[in-house]
Short mmCIF file of C-alpha atoms in Angstrom, two decimals:
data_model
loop_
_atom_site.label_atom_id
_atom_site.label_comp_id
_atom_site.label_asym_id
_atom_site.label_seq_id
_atom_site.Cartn_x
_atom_site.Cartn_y
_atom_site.Cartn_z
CA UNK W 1 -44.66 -15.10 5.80
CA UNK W 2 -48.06 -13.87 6.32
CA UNK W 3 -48.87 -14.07 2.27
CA UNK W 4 -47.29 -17.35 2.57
CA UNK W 5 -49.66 -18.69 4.97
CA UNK W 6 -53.09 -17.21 3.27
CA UNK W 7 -51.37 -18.69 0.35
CA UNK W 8 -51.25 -21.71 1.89
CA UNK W 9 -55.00 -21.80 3.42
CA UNK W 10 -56.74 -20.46 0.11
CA UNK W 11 -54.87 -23.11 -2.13
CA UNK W 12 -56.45 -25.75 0.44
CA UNK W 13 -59.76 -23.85 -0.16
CA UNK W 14 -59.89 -24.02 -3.60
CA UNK W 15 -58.66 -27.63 -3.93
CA UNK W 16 -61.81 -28.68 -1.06
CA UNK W 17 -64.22 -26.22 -3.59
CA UNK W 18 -63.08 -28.27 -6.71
CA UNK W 19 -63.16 -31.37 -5.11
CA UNK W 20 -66.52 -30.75 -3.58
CA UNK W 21 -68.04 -29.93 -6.83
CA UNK W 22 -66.39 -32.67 -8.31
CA UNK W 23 -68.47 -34.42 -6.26
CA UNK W 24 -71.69 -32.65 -7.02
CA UNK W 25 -71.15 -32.43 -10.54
CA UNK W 26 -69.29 -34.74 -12.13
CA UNK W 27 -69.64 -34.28 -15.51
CA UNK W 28 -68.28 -31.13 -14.99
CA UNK W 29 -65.42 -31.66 -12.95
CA UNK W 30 -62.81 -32.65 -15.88
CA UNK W 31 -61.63 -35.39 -13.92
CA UNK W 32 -64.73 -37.94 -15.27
CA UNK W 33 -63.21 -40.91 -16.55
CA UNK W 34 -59.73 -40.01 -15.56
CA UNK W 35 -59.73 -41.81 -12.08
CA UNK W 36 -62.11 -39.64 -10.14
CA UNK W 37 -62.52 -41.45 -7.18
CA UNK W 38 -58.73 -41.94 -6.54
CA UNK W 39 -58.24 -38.39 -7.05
CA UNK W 40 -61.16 -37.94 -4.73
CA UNK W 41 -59.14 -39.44 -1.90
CA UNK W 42 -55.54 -38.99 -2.92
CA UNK W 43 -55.20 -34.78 -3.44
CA UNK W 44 -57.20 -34.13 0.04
CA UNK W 45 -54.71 -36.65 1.50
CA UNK W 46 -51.84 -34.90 -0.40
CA UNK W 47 -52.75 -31.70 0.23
CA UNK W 48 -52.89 -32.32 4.29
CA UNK W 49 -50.02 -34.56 4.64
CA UNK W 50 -47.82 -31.56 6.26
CA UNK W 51 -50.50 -30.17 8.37
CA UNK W 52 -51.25 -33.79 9.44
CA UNK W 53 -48.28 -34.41 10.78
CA UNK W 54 -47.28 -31.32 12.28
CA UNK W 55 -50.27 -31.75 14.40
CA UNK W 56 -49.57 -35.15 14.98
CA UNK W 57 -45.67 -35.29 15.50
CA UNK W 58 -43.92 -31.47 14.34
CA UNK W 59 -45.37 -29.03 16.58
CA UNK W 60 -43.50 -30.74 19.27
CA UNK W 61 -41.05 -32.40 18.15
CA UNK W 62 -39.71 -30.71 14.90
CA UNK W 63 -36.01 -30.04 14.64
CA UNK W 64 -36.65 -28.10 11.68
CA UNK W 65 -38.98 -25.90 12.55
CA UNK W 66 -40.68 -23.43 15.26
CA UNK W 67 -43.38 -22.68 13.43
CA UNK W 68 -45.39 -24.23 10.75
CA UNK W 69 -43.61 -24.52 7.65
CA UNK W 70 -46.32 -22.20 5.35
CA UNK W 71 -43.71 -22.17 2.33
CA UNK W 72 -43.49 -25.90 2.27
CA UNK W 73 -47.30 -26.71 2.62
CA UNK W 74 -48.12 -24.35 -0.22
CA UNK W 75 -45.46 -26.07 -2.01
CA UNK W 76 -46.92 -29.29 -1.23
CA UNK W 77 -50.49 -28.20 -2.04
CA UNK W 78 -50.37 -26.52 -5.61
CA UNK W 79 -50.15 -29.81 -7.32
CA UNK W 80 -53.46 -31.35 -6.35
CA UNK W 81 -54.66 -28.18 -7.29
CA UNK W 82 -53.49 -26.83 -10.21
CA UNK W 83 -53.79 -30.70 -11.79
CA UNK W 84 -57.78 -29.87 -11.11
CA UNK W 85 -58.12 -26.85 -12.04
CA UNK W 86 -55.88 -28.07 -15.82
CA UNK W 87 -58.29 -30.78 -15.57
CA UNK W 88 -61.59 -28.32 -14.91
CA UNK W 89 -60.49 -26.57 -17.95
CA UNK W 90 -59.35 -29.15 -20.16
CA UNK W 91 -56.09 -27.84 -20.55
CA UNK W 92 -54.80 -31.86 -20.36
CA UNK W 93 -56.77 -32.52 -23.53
CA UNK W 94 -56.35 -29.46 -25.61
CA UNK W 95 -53.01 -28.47 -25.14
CA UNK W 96 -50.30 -30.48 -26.86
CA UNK W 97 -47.74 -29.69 -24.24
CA UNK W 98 -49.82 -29.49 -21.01
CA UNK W 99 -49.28 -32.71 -19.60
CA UNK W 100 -45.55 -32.36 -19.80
CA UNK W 101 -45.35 -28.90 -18.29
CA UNK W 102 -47.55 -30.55 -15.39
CA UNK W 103 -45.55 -33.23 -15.07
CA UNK W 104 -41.96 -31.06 -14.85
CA UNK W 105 -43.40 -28.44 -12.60
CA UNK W 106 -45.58 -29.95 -10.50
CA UNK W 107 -43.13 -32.73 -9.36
CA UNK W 108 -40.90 -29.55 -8.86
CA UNK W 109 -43.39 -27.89 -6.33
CA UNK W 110 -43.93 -31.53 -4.76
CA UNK W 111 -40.61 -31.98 -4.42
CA UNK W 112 -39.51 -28.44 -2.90
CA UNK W 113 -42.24 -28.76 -0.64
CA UNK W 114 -41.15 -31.94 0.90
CA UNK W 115 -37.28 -30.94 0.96
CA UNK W 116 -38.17 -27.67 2.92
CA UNK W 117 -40.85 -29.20 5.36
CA UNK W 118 -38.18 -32.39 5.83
CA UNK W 119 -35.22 -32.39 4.88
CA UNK W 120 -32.50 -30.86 7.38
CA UNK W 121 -30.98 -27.45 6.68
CA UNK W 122 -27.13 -27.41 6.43
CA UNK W 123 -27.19 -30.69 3.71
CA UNK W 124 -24.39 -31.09 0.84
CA UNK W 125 -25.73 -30.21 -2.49
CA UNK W 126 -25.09 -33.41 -3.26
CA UNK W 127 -27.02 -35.26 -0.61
CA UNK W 128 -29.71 -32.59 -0.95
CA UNK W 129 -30.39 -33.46 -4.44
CA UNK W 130 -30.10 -37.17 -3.82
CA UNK W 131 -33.02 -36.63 -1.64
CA UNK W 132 -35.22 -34.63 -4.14
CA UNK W 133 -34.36 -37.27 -6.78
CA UNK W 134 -35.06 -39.86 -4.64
CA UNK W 135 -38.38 -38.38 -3.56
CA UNK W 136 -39.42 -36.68 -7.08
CA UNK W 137 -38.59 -40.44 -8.59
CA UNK W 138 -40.11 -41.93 -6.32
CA UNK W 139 -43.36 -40.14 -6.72
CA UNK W 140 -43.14 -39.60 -10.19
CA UNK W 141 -43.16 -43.85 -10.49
CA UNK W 142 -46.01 -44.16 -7.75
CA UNK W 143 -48.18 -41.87 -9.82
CA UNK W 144 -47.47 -43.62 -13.21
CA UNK W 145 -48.58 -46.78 -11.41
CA UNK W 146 -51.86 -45.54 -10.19
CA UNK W 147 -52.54 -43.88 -13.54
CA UNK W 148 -52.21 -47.04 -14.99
CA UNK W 149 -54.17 -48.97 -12.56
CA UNK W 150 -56.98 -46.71 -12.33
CA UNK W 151 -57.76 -45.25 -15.89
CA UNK W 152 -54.96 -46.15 -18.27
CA UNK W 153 -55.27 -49.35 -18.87
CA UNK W 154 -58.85 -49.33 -19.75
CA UNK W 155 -58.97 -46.41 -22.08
CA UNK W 156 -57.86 -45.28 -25.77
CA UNK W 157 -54.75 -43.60 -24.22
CA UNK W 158 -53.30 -47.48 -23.27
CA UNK W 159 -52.18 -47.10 -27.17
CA UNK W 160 -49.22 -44.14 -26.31
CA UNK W 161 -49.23 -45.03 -22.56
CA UNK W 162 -45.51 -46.58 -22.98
CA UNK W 163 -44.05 -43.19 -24.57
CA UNK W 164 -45.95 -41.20 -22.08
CA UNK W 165 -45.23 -42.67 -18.93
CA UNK W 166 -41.60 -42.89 -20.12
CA UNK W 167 -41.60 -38.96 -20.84
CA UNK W 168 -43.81 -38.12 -17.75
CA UNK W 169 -41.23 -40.28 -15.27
CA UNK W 170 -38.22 -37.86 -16.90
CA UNK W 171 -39.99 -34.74 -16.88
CA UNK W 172 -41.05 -35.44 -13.41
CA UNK W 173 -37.53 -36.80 -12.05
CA UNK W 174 -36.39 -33.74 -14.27
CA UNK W 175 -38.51 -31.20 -12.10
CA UNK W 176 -37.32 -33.10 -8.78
CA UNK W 177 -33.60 -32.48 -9.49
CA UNK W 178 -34.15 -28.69 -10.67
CA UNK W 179 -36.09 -28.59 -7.05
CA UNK W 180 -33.43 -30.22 -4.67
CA UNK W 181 -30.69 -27.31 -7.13
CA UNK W 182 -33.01 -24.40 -5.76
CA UNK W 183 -33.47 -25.42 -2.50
CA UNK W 184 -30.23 -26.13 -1.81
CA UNK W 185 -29.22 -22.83 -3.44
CA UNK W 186 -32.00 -21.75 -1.21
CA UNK W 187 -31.13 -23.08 1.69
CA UNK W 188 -26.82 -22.38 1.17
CA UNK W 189 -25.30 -20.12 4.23
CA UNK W 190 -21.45 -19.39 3.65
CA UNK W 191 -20.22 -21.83 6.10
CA UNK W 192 -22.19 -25.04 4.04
CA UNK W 193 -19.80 -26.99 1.57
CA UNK W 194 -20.72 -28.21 -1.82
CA UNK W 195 -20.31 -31.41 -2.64
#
């Protein structure tokens, strides 16, 4: 748990160091070009949506939990980070199949986070991975849109953008169902039923 939690707190480090010299150097960043501002605002905002509300509403109030859910905010913070730090190194652009790993296990991470830091304990496999797909897809369709919005459309990628998006939305709903599998596996005592 412990390793969890400093897990947790230097992935949030890292993510405010890239962002912050993202900032201060943009040229170097990776992310020039490729929506910087929105990502700017979005991955903080990503990365603290757990914490957020926890201090907001969970602390008190959670049925789920006693304690802060480390596992689940680490979950829900390596995205926003490791999509910098591929960006940082230019792993997007020089790696044939980068973007598609991203998309698969990142949307994975996203999506385990969110089931183990929401979703009751005790759910059906079935209803458990109705949830991830309907978060993962979810996610996966809101991201395509602000790609689009923000850099796609005005760039030399709007050429493939069809092909990709439609790859990146499978990959990503792919990674959601493989997450809502494993934490249901997870999650299974011997007294929960599969559906």
């Amino acid at each position: 748990m412990r390793l969890t939690r400093y897990g947790a707190l230097l992935a949030k480090v890292l993510l405010l160091g890239l962002l912050l010299s993202a900032l201060i150097w943009p040229d170097l960043s990776g992310i020039k070009g490729k929506a910087s501002t929105a990502r700017l605002v979005v991955y903080p905002l990503g990365a603290m949506v757990l914490p957020l509300w926890w201090w907001a509403y969970g602390r008190t109030r959670s049925k789920l939990h006693r304690t802060f859910p480390w596992s689940a905010d680490l979950l829900m913070t390596l995205p926003w980070l490791i999509d910098l730090v591929g960006n940082r190194l230019n792993l997007f652009d020089t790696i044939g199949w980068w973007d598609d790993a991203m998309h698969f296990v990142l949307w994975g991470f996203l999506t385990a986070g969110v089931l183990l830091a929401f979703a009751p304990e005790g759910l059906p496999r079935g209803l458990t991975v109705f949830t991830a797909l309907g978060f993962g897809t979810t996610a996966a369709v809101v991201w395509e849109v602000g790609e689009y919005v923000t850099f796609v459309r005005n760039s030399p990628e709007l050429q493939t953008a069809y092909t990709d998006t439609l790859g990146d939305l499978t990959l990503g709903t792919l990674g959601a169902l493989l997450a809502g599998l494993i934490v249901h596996r997870f999650r299974r005592t011997p007294s929960t039923s599969n559906v």
